Amino acid sequence: VVLGSVIPGVQQLLIYKELENIMTKVEFYNELINQCDLSADEIADGTNIKDIDGYDSLAVMTMIAFIDEKFNVKLSGKQFSELSTLYSLAEKIGLEKFQDA
Amino acid sequence: MGAKIKSIEYYLPDNILSNDDLANEFNRWEPSKIEKKIGIKERHIVSESETAADLGYEAAEKLLANTDRDQIDALLFCTQSPDYFLPASSCVLQEKLKLRTSCATFDFNQGCSGFIYGLAIAKSFINTNLAKNVLLITAETYSKHIYPKDLANKTIFGDGAAATLITEEKDEFIQNFVLGTDGRGYRNLIVPNGAARNHYQQNAEVFETDSGDQYTENNLFMNGPEIFNFTIEAVPKTISQCLSQNNKTIDDIDFFIFHQANKFMIDYLRKKISIPEEKFYSNMLHTGNTVSSTIPIALKDAMLTNQVKSGNTILLCGFGVGYSWGATIINI
């Protein structure tokens, strides 16, 4: 989450506030898929990311942005291409960041 | 002594490739959905016989229609798609544009940061009395490098050229620059074959990405996610450095014009840097990403639509292939 502080005469600061344990993994999967304009018949730990409808390089970019914004975690393109399931993505972000870790 | 952007003209080739055309050919996405996401509806593509130098020539002729061409002291040509290995395309353009033989010319190879580099060089030429009038031409034809079955890159990039006249003024209208490079990212946006390192391969192996885009090593390869990560790392820092080097804050800037990479990317950067939406230019609907020409095209369009007015202070930022980046503040 980016909080821009506008103080006259003072250069704008970017303050990153890391939010932990904000949601369950399935809540995260659903939000990710909605926010990134994707769709999947089944959204669960075992869902294969590359089988999600709409998955392409642009979708990867939007997912990286979503994860950066939500968790302040920057996943590389290489890390993303090595992922298999949604659970493996949650692992990459850090399971401790979810309520149901 | 100072330098100022006096005029800008741009030229786009006639042939248009629309989202509908791409959807019909590839059947992989909805045209309206992709337009909403990346902010591109159509892009202009050169014909087989047309080159970046040809586009640059057309843009320059538009600009020189209202300028005395005998007053041009230097021609800078920015492209990654020159006509020949040698000579420089700028030499060919000097003759074609009928510029004086005492005009200095050279090419420089930059992509999305090219316009910022061009302004920095032009300002330096003027401030050191090497020139009073500098013609900067940015021109690119990435379509020539893209494999026919590479939908992702065909969607993003368009061909085009811009000509910018930078002239000597009593006051300084082009402020301090931030320029930077990180060659660790050179493989993430590259045409590997065809120059001196790797020869062009007949019957090159065709590779396919996870999302079904195809390419060979003779073609343009872009690792989109890595480029995105680079920009979200480099651009906020560059903006912060550019503001502090010019003793400005976001509040002092009337308008921000970034390299028009794609709408999603620059909107994300805008939010990350906390730039107010009304101060931020985003329009690549009819051009796509024209690489080194996106900033001058955007600046010209913003002036035509009165979003940028005389007296405004504008922050310009380019970033991409290399990796290479640059930013400056100009007064219009």
CSV table of C-alpha atoms in Angstrom, one decimal:
chain,number,residue,atom,x,y,z
A,1,VAL,CA,0.0,0.0,0.0
A,2,VAL,CA,1.4,3.3,-1.0
A,3,LEU,CA,0.6,6.3,1.2
A,4,GLY,CA,1.7,9.5,-0.5
A,5,SER,CA,2.2,12.3,2.0
A,6,VAL,CA,1.8,15.8,0.6
A,7,ILE,CA,3.5,18.3,2.8
A,8,PRO,CA,3.9,21.7,1.2
A,9,GLY,CA,7.6,22.5,0.6
A,10,VAL,CA,8.7,19.0,1.6
A,11,GLN,CA,9.4,16.5,-1.1
A,12,GLN,CA,6.8,13.8,-1.4
A,13,LEU,CA,7.6,10.7,0.5
A,14,LEU,CA,6.6,7.2,-0.4
A,15,ILE,CA,5.8,5.3,2.7
A,16,TYR,CA,5.3,1.6,2.3
A,17,LYS,CA,3.3,0.0,5.0
A,18,GLU,CA,3.6,-3.7,5.0
A,19,LEU,CA,0.3,-5.3,5.8
A,20,GLU,CA,0.5,-8.7,7.2
A,21,ASN,CA,-2.2,-11.3,7.8
A,22,ILE,CA,-4.7,-9.3,6.0
A,23,MET,CA,-6.6,-12.1,4.3
A,24,THR,CA,-6.8,-15.8,3.8
A,25,LYS,CA,-5.1,-17.4,0.8
A,26,VAL,CA,-8.4,-18.1,-1.0
A,27,GLU,CA,-9.5,-14.4,-0.4
A,28,PHE,CA,-6.2,-13.4,-2.0
A,29,TYR,CA,-6.6,-15.8,-5.0
A,30,ASN,CA,-10.1,-14.4,-5.7
A,31,GLU,CA,-9.0,-10.8,-5.4
A,32,LEU,CA,-6.0,-11.5,-7.6
A,33,ILE,CA,-8.1,-13.0,-10.3
A,34,ASN,CA,-10.7,-10.3,-10.2
A,35,GLN,CA,-8.3,-7.4,-10.1
A,36,CYS,CA,-6.2,-8.8,-12.9
A,37,ASP,CA,-9.2,-9.4,-15.2
A,38,LEU,CA,-8.7,-13.2,-15.2
A,39,SER,CA,-11.2,-16.0,-14.7
A,40,ALA,CA,-11.0,-19.6,-13.5
A,41,ASP,CA,-13.7,-22.3,-13.0
A,42,GLU,CA,-12.0,-23.3,-9.8
A,43,ILE,CA,-10.0,-21.1,-7.5
A,44,ALA,CA,-8.1,-23.1,-4.9
A,45,ASP,CA,-4.6,-23.9,-3.7
A,46,GLY,CA,-4.2,-26.5,-6.4
A,47,THR,CA,-5.3,-24.3,-9.4
A,48,ASN,CA,-2.6,-24.1,-12.0
A,49,ILE,CA,-1.7,-20.5,-12.7
A,50,LYS,CA,-0.9,-21.0,-16.3
A,51,ASP,CA,-4.4,-22.7,-16.9
A,52,ILE,CA,-6.2,-19.5,-15.6
A,53,ASP,CA,-8.2,-18.0,-18.4
A,54,GLY,CA,-6.5,-14.8,-19.6
A,55,TYR,CA,-3.0,-15.8,-18.4
A,56,ASP,CA,-0.4,-14.0,-20.6
A,57,SER,CA,2.6,-11.7,-20.2
A,58,LEU,CA,0.3,-8.7,-19.6
A,59,ALA,CA,-1.5,-10.7,-16.9
A,60,VAL,CA,1.8,-11.5,-15.3
A,61,MET,CA,2.6,-7.8,-15.2
A,62,THR,CA,-0.7,-7.0,-13.6
A,63,MET,CA,-0.3,-9.8,-11.0
A,64,ILE,CA,3.2,-8.5,-10.2
A,65,ALA,CA,1.8,-5.0,-9.7
A,66,PHE,CA,-1.1,-6.3,-7.5
A,67,ILE,CA,1.3,-8.3,-5.3
A,68,ASP,CA,3.7,-5.3,-5.0
A,69,GLU,CA,0.8,-3.1,-4.0
A,70,LYS,CA,-0.7,-5.5,-1.6
A,71,PHE,CA,2.3,-7.0,0.1
A,72,ASN,CA,5.2,-4.8,-1.0
A,73,VAL,CA,6.8,-8.0,-2.4
A,74,LYS,CA,8.5,-7.8,-5.9
A,75,LEU,CA,8.4,-11.0,-7.8
A,76,SER,CA,10.6,-11.3,-10.8
A,77,GLY,CA,9.4,-12.6,-14.2
A,78,LYS,CA,11.7,-15.6,-13.7
A,79,GLN,CA,10.1,-16.4,-10.3
A,80,PHE,CA,6.7,-16.1,-11.9
A,81,SER,CA,7.5,-18.4,-14.8
A,82,GLU,CA,8.7,-21.0,-12.3
A,83,LEU,CA,5.3,-21.1,-10.4
A,84,SER,CA,2.9,-23.9,-10.8
A,85,THR,CA,-0.2,-23.5,-8.6
A,86,LEU,CA,-1.8,-20.6,-6.8
A,87,TYR,CA,-0.4,-22.1,-3.6
A,88,SER,CA,3.1,-21.9,-4.9
A,89,LEU,CA,2.5,-18.2,-5.5
A,90,ALA,CA,1.3,-17.7,-1.9
A,91,GLU,CA,4.5,-19.5,-0.8
A,92,LYS,CA,6.6,-17.2,-2.9
A,93,ILE,CA,4.9,-14.2,-1.3
A,94,GLY,CA,5.4,-15.7,2.2
A,95,LEU,CA,2.8,-17.9,3.8
A,96,GLU,CA,3.2,-15.9,7.1
A,97,LYS,CA,1.4,-13.0,5.3
A,98,PHE,CA,-1.9,-14.9,5.2
A,99,GLN,CA,-4.4,-15.4,8.0
A,100,ASP,CA,-4.5,-19.1,7.4
A,101,ALA,CA,-0.8,-19.7,7.2
B,1,MET,CA,22.9,31.1,-22.3
B,2,GLY,CA,20.1,28.6,-22.4
B,3,ALA,CA,18.2,26.1,-24.6
B,4,LYS,CA,14.5,25.7,-25.4
B,5,ILE,CA,12.3,23.3,-27.2
B,6,LYS,CA,11.0,25.6,-30.0
B,7,SER,CA,8.9,23.2,-32.0
B,8,ILE,CA,7.9,19.6,-32.4
B,9,GLU,CA,6.3,17.7,-35.3
B,10,TYR,CA,5.7,14.0,-35.7
B,11,TYR,CA,4.9,11.5,-38.5
B,12,LEU,CA,3.2,8.2,-38.3
B,13,PRO,CA,3.2,5.7,-41.3
B,14,ASP,CA,-0.1,5.3,-43.1
B,15,ASN,CA,-0.8,1.6,-42.5
B,16,ILE,CA,-2.8,1.1,-39.3
B,17,LEU,CA,-3.0,-2.2,-37.3
B,18,SER,CA,-6.0,-2.1,-35.0
B,19,ASN,CA,-6.9,-4.3,-32.0
B,20,ASP,CA,-9.7,-5.7,-34.1
B,21,ASP,CA,-7.2,-6.8,-36.7
B,22,LEU,CA,-5.1,-8.5,-34.0
B,23,ALA,CA,-8.1,-10.1,-32.4
B,24,ASN,CA,-9.2,-11.5,-35.8
B,25,GLU,CA,-5.8,-12.9,-36.5
B,26,PHE,CA,-5.0,-14.4,-33.1
B,27,ASN,CA,-8.4,-14.9,-31.4
B,28,ARG,CA,-6.8,-14.6,-28.0
B,29,TRP,CA,-8.3,-11.5,-26.4
B,30,GLU,CA,-11.2,-9.1,-26.5
B,31,PRO,CA,-10.3,-5.8,-28.3
B,32,SER,CA,-12.2,-3.6,-25.9
B,33,LYS,CA,-10.7,-5.3,-22.8
B,34,ILE,CA,-7.1,-4.9,-24.1
B,35,GLU,CA,-7.7,-1.3,-25.0
B,36,LYS,CA,-8.9,-0.6,-21.5
B,37,LYS,CA,-5.9,-2.3,-20.0
B,38,ILE,CA,-3.0,-1.0,-22.1
B,39,GLY,CA,-4.6,2.2,-23.5
B,40,ILE,CA,-3.9,1.3,-27.1
B,41,LYS,CA,-6.5,0.9,-29.8
B,42,GLU,CA,-4.3,1.0,-32.9
B,43,ARG,CA,-0.8,1.5,-34.0
B,44,HIS,CA,0.9,2.6,-37.2
B,45,ILE,CA,3.2,0.2,-39.0
B,46,VAL,CA,5.7,0.9,-41.7
B,47,SER,CA,5.5,-0.8,-45.1
B,48,GLU,CA,8.3,-3.2,-46.2
B,49,SER,CA,10.2,-0.5,-48.0
B,50,GLU,CA,9.8,2.2,-45.4
B,51,THR,CA,12.5,2.7,-42.7
B,52,ALA,CA,13.0,4.7,-39.5
B,53,ALA,CA,15.1,7.2,-41.5
B,54,ASP,CA,12.2,7.7,-43.9
B,55,LEU,CA,9.8,8.4,-41.0
B,56,GLY,CA,12.3,10.8,-39.5
B,57,TYR,CA,12.7,12.5,-42.8
B,58,GLU,CA,8.9,13.1,-43.0
B,59,ALA,CA,8.7,14.4,-39.5
B,60,ALA,CA,11.7,16.7,-40.1
B,61,GLU,CA,10.2,18.0,-43.3
B,62,LYS,CA,7.0,19.0,-41.5
B,63,LEU,CA,9.1,20.9,-38.9
B,64,LEU,CA,11.4,22.5,-41.5
B,65,ALA,CA,8.4,23.8,-43.4
B,66,ASN,CA,8.3,26.6,-40.8
B,67,THR,CA,12.1,26.8,-40.1
B,68,ASP,CA,15.0,28.1,-42.1
B,69,ARG,CA,16.9,24.8,-42.8
B,70,ASP,CA,20.2,26.7,-43.3
B,71,GLN,CA,20.1,27.6,-39.6
B,72,ILE,CA,20.3,24.0,-38.4
B,73,ASP,CA,23.8,23.5,-36.9
B,74,ALA,CA,23.4,19.9,-35.7
B,75,LEU,CA,21.3,17.0,-36.5
B,76,LEU,CA,21.0,14.2,-33.9
B,77,PHE,CA,19.3,11.0,-35.0
B,78,CYS,CA,18.1,8.6,-32.4
B,79,THR,CA,17.2,5.1,-33.6
B,80,GLN,CA,17.8,1.4,-33.0
B,81,SER,CA,16.8,0.6,-36.6
B,82,PRO,CA,19.3,2.4,-38.8
B,83,ASP,CA,19.3,2.1,-42.6
B,84,TYR,CA,22.8,0.6,-42.7
B,85,PHE,CA,25.5,-0.6,-40.3
B,86,LEU,CA,27.4,2.3,-41.9
B,87,PRO,CA,27.2,5.1,-42.7
B,88,ALA,CA,25.1,6.8,-40.0
B,89,SER,CA,21.5,7.4,-41.1
B,90,SER,CA,22.0,11.1,-40.0
B,91,CYS,CA,24.5,11.6,-42.8
B,92,VAL,CA,22.0,10.3,-45.3
B,93,LEU,CA,19.3,12.5,-43.8
B,94,GLN,CA,21.6,15.6,-44.0
B,95,GLU,CA,21.7,15.3,-47.7
B,96,LYS,CA,18.0,14.4,-48.1
B,97,LEU,CA,16.9,17.2,-45.9
B,98,LYS,CA,19.2,19.6,-47.7
B,99,LEU,CA,20.9,20.8,-44.5
B,100,ARG,CA,24.2,22.7,-44.7
B,101,THR,CA,27.4,20.6,-45.1
B,102,SER,CA,28.7,22.5,-42.1
B,103,CYS,CA,26.0,20.9,-40.1
B,104,ALA,CA,27.2,18.3,-37.5
B,105,THR,CA,25.4,15.0,-37.6
B,106,PHE,CA,25.5,11.7,-35.7
B,107,ASP,CA,23.3,8.8,-34.8
B,108,PHE,CA,22.8,7.5,-31.3
B,109,ASN,CA,21.4,4.2,-30.3
B,110,GLN,CA,18.8,4.6,-27.5
B,111,GLY,CA,15.3,3.4,-27.1
B,112,CYS,CA,12.7,4.7,-24.7
B,113,SER,CA,15.2,7.0,-22.9
B,114,GLY,CA,16.3,8.4,-26.3
B,115,PHE,CA,14.4,11.7,-26.3
B,116,ILE,CA,15.8,12.6,-22.9
B,117,TYR,CA,19.3,11.8,-24.0
B,118,GLY,CA,18.7,13.8,-27.2
B,119,LEU,CA,17.6,16.8,-25.1
B,120,ALA,CA,20.7,16.5,-22.9
B,121,ILE,CA,23.0,16.4,-25.9
B,122,ALA,CA,21.2,19.3,-27.6
B,123,LYS,CA,21.4,21.4,-24.5
B,124,SER,CA,25.1,20.6,-24.1
B,125,PHE,CA,25.8,21.6,-27.8
B,126,ILE,CA,24.0,24.9,-27.3
B,127,ASN,CA,25.5,25.7,-23.9
B,128,THR,CA,29.0,25.0,-25.2
B,129,ASN,CA,28.6,27.1,-28.3
B,130,LEU,CA,28.8,24.1,-30.7
B,131,ALA,CA,25.3,25.0,-32.1
B,132,LYS,CA,22.5,27.5,-31.9
B,133,ASN,CA,19.8,25.3,-33.5
B,134,VAL,CA,19.7,21.5,-33.0
B,135,LEU,CA,17.4,19.2,-34.9
B,136,LEU,CA,16.7,16.1,-32.9
B,137,ILE,CA,15.0,13.3,-34.7
B,138,THR,CA,13.7,10.2,-32.9
B,139,ALA,CA,12.5,7.4,-35.1
B,140,GLU,CA,11.7,3.8,-34.6
B,141,THR,CA,10.3,0.8,-36.5
B,142,TYR,CA,10.2,-2.1,-34.0
B,143,SER,CA,7.6,-3.8,-36.2
B,144,LYS,CA,10.5,-4.9,-38.4
B,145,HIS,CA,12.0,-6.9,-35.6
B,146,ILE,CA,8.8,-8.5,-34.2
B,147,TYR,CA,8.1,-12.1,-35.2
B,148,PRO,CA,4.7,-12.4,-37.0
B,149,LYS,CA,3.3,-14.7,-34.3
B,150,ASP,CA,4.3,-12.5,-31.4
B,151,LEU,CA,1.0,-11.0,-30.3
B,152,ALA,CA,2.3,-9.4,-27.1
B,153,ASN,CA,4.9,-7.2,-28.8
B,154,LYS,CA,2.6,-6.6,-31.8
B,155,THR,CA,0.0,-5.2,-29.4
B,156,ILE,CA,2.4,-2.8,-27.6
B,157,PHE,CA,4.6,-1.3,-30.2
B,158,GLY,CA,3.9,1.1,-33.0
B,159,ASP,CA,6.2,2.8,-35.5
B,160,GLY,CA,6.7,6.5,-35.7
B,161,ALA,CA,9.1,9.5,-35.7
B,162,ALA,CA,9.3,12.9,-34.2
B,163,ALA,CA,11.4,15.9,-35.0
B,164,THR,CA,12.2,18.5,-32.3
B,165,LEU,CA,13.9,21.8,-32.8
B,166,ILE,CA,16.0,23.0,-29.8
B,167,THR,CA,17.3,26.5,-30.0
B,168,GLU,CA,19.5,28.9,-28.1
B,169,GLU,CA,17.7,31.3,-25.8
B,170,LYS,CA,18.9,33.9,-23.3
B,171,ASP,CA,17.3,32.0,-20.4
B,172,GLU,CA,17.5,28.3,-19.7
B,173,PHE,CA,14.3,26.4,-20.5
B,174,ILE,CA,15.8,22.9,-20.2
B,175,GLN,CA,16.8,22.3,-16.6
B,176,ASN,CA,19.1,19.6,-14.9
B,177,PHE,CA,19.1,16.0,-16.0
B,178,VAL,CA,19.2,12.6,-14.3
B,179,LEU,CA,20.6,9.9,-16.6
B,180,GLY,CA,21.1,6.3,-15.7
B,181,THR,CA,22.0,2.9,-16.9
B,182,ASP,CA,21.8,-0.7,-15.6
B,183,GLY,CA,23.3,-3.0,-18.2
B,184,ARG,CA,22.4,-6.1,-16.1
B,185,GLY,CA,19.0,-5.9,-17.9
B,186,TYR,CA,20.3,-5.9,-21.4
B,187,ARG,CA,18.9,-9.3,-22.2
B,188,ASN,CA,15.3,-8.4,-21.2
B,189,LEU,CA,14.7,-6.3,-24.3
B,190,ILE,CA,16.9,-7.3,-27.1
B,191,VAL,CA,17.2,-8.4,-30.8
B,192,PRO,CA,20.0,-11.0,-30.2
B,193,ASN,CA,20.9,-11.7,-33.9
B,194,GLY,CA,21.8,-9.8,-36.9
B,195,ALA,CA,24.6,-7.5,-35.7
B,196,ALA,CA,28.2,-8.3,-34.9
B,197,ARG,CA,27.8,-10.6,-31.9
B,198,ASN,CA,25.4,-13.1,-33.4
B,199,HIS,CA,24.8,-13.5,-37.1
B,200,TYR,CA,21.3,-13.5,-38.5
B,201,GLN,CA,20.2,-17.1,-38.7
B,202,GLN,CA,18.4,-18.6,-41.7
B,203,ASN,CA,15.8,-21.1,-40.4
B,204,ALA,CA,16.2,-19.9,-36.8
B,205,GLU,CA,14.6,-22.0,-34.1
B,206,VAL,CA,11.1,-20.8,-33.1
B,207,PHE,CA,10.5,-20.4,-29.3
B,208,GLU,CA,7.2,-20.1,-27.6
B,209,THR,CA,6.4,-18.3,-24.3
B,210,ASP,CA,4.0,-19.5,-21.6
B,211,SER,CA,1.3,-17.4,-23.2
B,212,GLY,CA,1.8,-18.7,-26.7
B,213,ASP,CA,3.8,-15.8,-28.2
B,214,GLN,CA,6.4,-17.0,-30.7
B,215,TYR,CA,9.8,-15.5,-31.5
B,216,THR,CA,13.2,-16.4,-32.9
B,217,GLU,CA,16.6,-15.0,-31.9
B,218,ASN,CA,16.5,-12.9,-35.1
B,219,ASN,CA,13.5,-11.0,-33.5
B,220,LEU,CA,12.7,-8.6,-30.8
B,221,PHE,CA,12.4,-10.3,-27.4
B,222,MET,CA,10.9,-8.5,-24.4
B,223,ASN,CA,10.6,-10.0,-21.0
B,224,GLY,CA,7.6,-7.8,-20.0
B,225,PRO,CA,7.4,-8.7,-16.3
B,226,GLU,CA,11.1,-8.0,-15.8
B,227,ILE,CA,10.9,-4.7,-17.7
B,228,PHE,CA,7.9,-3.8,-15.4
B,229,ASN,CA,9.9,-4.7,-12.3
B,230,PHE,CA,12.8,-2.5,-13.5
B,231,THR,CA,10.5,0.5,-14.1
B,232,ILE,CA,8.8,0.2,-10.7
B,233,GLU,CA,12.2,0.1,-9.1
B,234,ALA,CA,14.0,2.8,-11.2
B,235,VAL,CA,11.4,5.4,-12.2
B,236,PRO,CA,10.2,6.6,-8.7
B,237,LYS,CA,13.9,7.0,-7.7
B,238,THR,CA,14.6,8.9,-10.9
B,239,ILE,CA,11.7,11.2,-10.4
B,240,SER,CA,12.7,11.9,-6.8
B,241,GLN,CA,16.3,12.7,-7.9
B,242,CYS,CA,15.2,14.8,-10.8
B,243,LEU,CA,12.9,16.9,-8.5
B,244,SER,CA,15.7,17.3,-5.9
B,245,GLN,CA,18.4,18.2,-8.5
B,246,ASN,CA,16.1,21.0,-9.7
B,247,ASN,CA,15.0,22.1,-6.2
B,248,LYS,CA,11.4,21.3,-7.0
B,249,THR,CA,8.6,19.3,-5.5
B,250,ILE,CA,5.7,17.5,-7.2
B,251,ASP,CA,3.6,20.6,-6.4
B,252,ASP,CA,5.9,22.8,-8.5
B,253,ILE,CA,5.4,20.7,-11.6
B,254,ASP,CA,2.4,21.5,-13.8
B,255,PHE,CA,2.5,18.4,-15.9
B,256,PHE,CA,4.3,15.0,-16.0
B,257,ILE,CA,5.0,13.3,-19.3
B,258,PHE,CA,6.4,9.8,-19.0
B,259,HIS,CA,7.5,7.5,-21.8
B,260,GLN,CA,4.1,6.1,-23.0
B,261,ALA,CA,5.0,2.4,-22.5
B,262,ASN,CA,1.5,1.2,-21.9
B,263,LYS,CA,-1.3,2.7,-19.9
B,264,PHE,CA,-1.3,0.1,-17.1
B,265,MET,CA,2.4,0.5,-16.5
B,266,ILE,CA,2.4,4.3,-16.4
B,267,ASP,CA,-0.8,4.5,-14.3
B,268,TYR,CA,0.8,2.2,-11.8
B,269,LEU,CA,3.9,4.4,-11.7
B,270,ARG,CA,1.8,7.5,-11.3
B,271,LYS,CA,0.0,6.0,-8.3
B,272,LYS,CA,3.3,4.8,-6.8
B,273,ILE,CA,4.9,8.2,-7.1
B,274,SER,CA,1.6,9.9,-5.9
B,275,ILE,CA,1.3,12.2,-8.9
B,276,PRO,CA,-2.2,13.7,-9.1
B,277,GLU,CA,-4.1,12.3,-12.1
B,278,GLU,CA,-4.9,15.7,-13.6
B,279,LYS,CA,-1.2,16.4,-13.9
B,280,PHE,CA,-0.3,13.2,-15.7
B,281,TYR,CA,-0.4,12.6,-19.4
B,282,SER,CA,-1.5,9.3,-20.7
B,283,ASN,CA,-2.4,8.9,-24.3
B,284,MET,CA,-1.1,6.2,-26.7
B,285,LEU,CA,-4.6,5.2,-28.0
B,286,HIS,CA,-3.7,5.8,-31.7
B,287,THR,CA,0.0,5.3,-31.7
B,288,GLY,CA,1.0,2.5,-29.3
B,289,ASN,CA,4.4,2.6,-27.8
B,290,THR,CA,6.6,4.3,-30.4
B,291,VAL,CA,9.8,3.9,-28.2
B,292,SER,CA,12.0,7.1,-28.4
B,293,SER,CA,9.2,9.2,-30.0
B,294,THR,CA,6.4,8.7,-27.3
B,295,ILE,CA,7.5,11.7,-25.3
B,296,PRO,CA,7.7,14.3,-28.1
B,297,ILE,CA,4.5,12.9,-29.6
B,298,ALA,CA,2.8,13.2,-26.2
B,299,LEU,CA,4.2,16.7,-25.6
B,300,LYS,CA,3.0,17.9,-29.0
B,301,ASP,CA,-0.5,16.4,-28.5
B,302,ALA,CA,-0.7,17.9,-25.0
B,303,MET,CA,0.2,21.3,-26.4
B,304,LEU,CA,-2.4,20.9,-29.2
B,305,THR,CA,-5.1,20.1,-26.7
B,306,ASN,CA,-4.0,22.9,-24.4
B,307,GLN,CA,-3.2,20.5,-21.6
B,308,VAL,CA,0.2,22.0,-21.7
B,309,LYS,CA,0.4,25.8,-22.0
B,310,SER,CA,3.1,28.4,-22.5
B,311,GLY,CA,4.8,29.1,-19.1
B,312,ASN,CA,4.2,25.5,-17.8
B,313,THR,CA,6.9,23.5,-16.0
B,314,ILE,CA,6.9,19.9,-17.2
B,315,LEU,CA,8.8,16.9,-16.0
B,316,LEU,CA,9.8,14.4,-18.7
B,317,CYS,CA,10.9,10.9,-18.0
B,318,GLY,CA,12.0,8.1,-20.4
B,319,PHE,CA,13.0,4.5,-19.4
B,320,GLY,CA,13.4,1.1,-21.0
B,321,VAL,CA,15.7,-0.9,-23.2
B,322,GLY,CA,19.3,-1.1,-21.9
B,323,TYR,CA,18.2,-0.7,-19.2
B,324,SER,CA,18.5,3.1,-19.7
B,325,TRP,CA,16.6,6.0,-18.2
B,326,GLY,CA,16.6,9.7,-18.0
B,327,ALA,CA,14.5,12.6,-16.7
B,328,THR,CA,14.5,16.4,-16.9
B,329,ILE,CA,12.4,19.4,-16.2
B,330,ILE,CA,11.5,21.8,-19.1
B,331,ASN,CA,9.7,25.1,-19.3
B,332,ILE,CA,7.5,25.6,-22.3
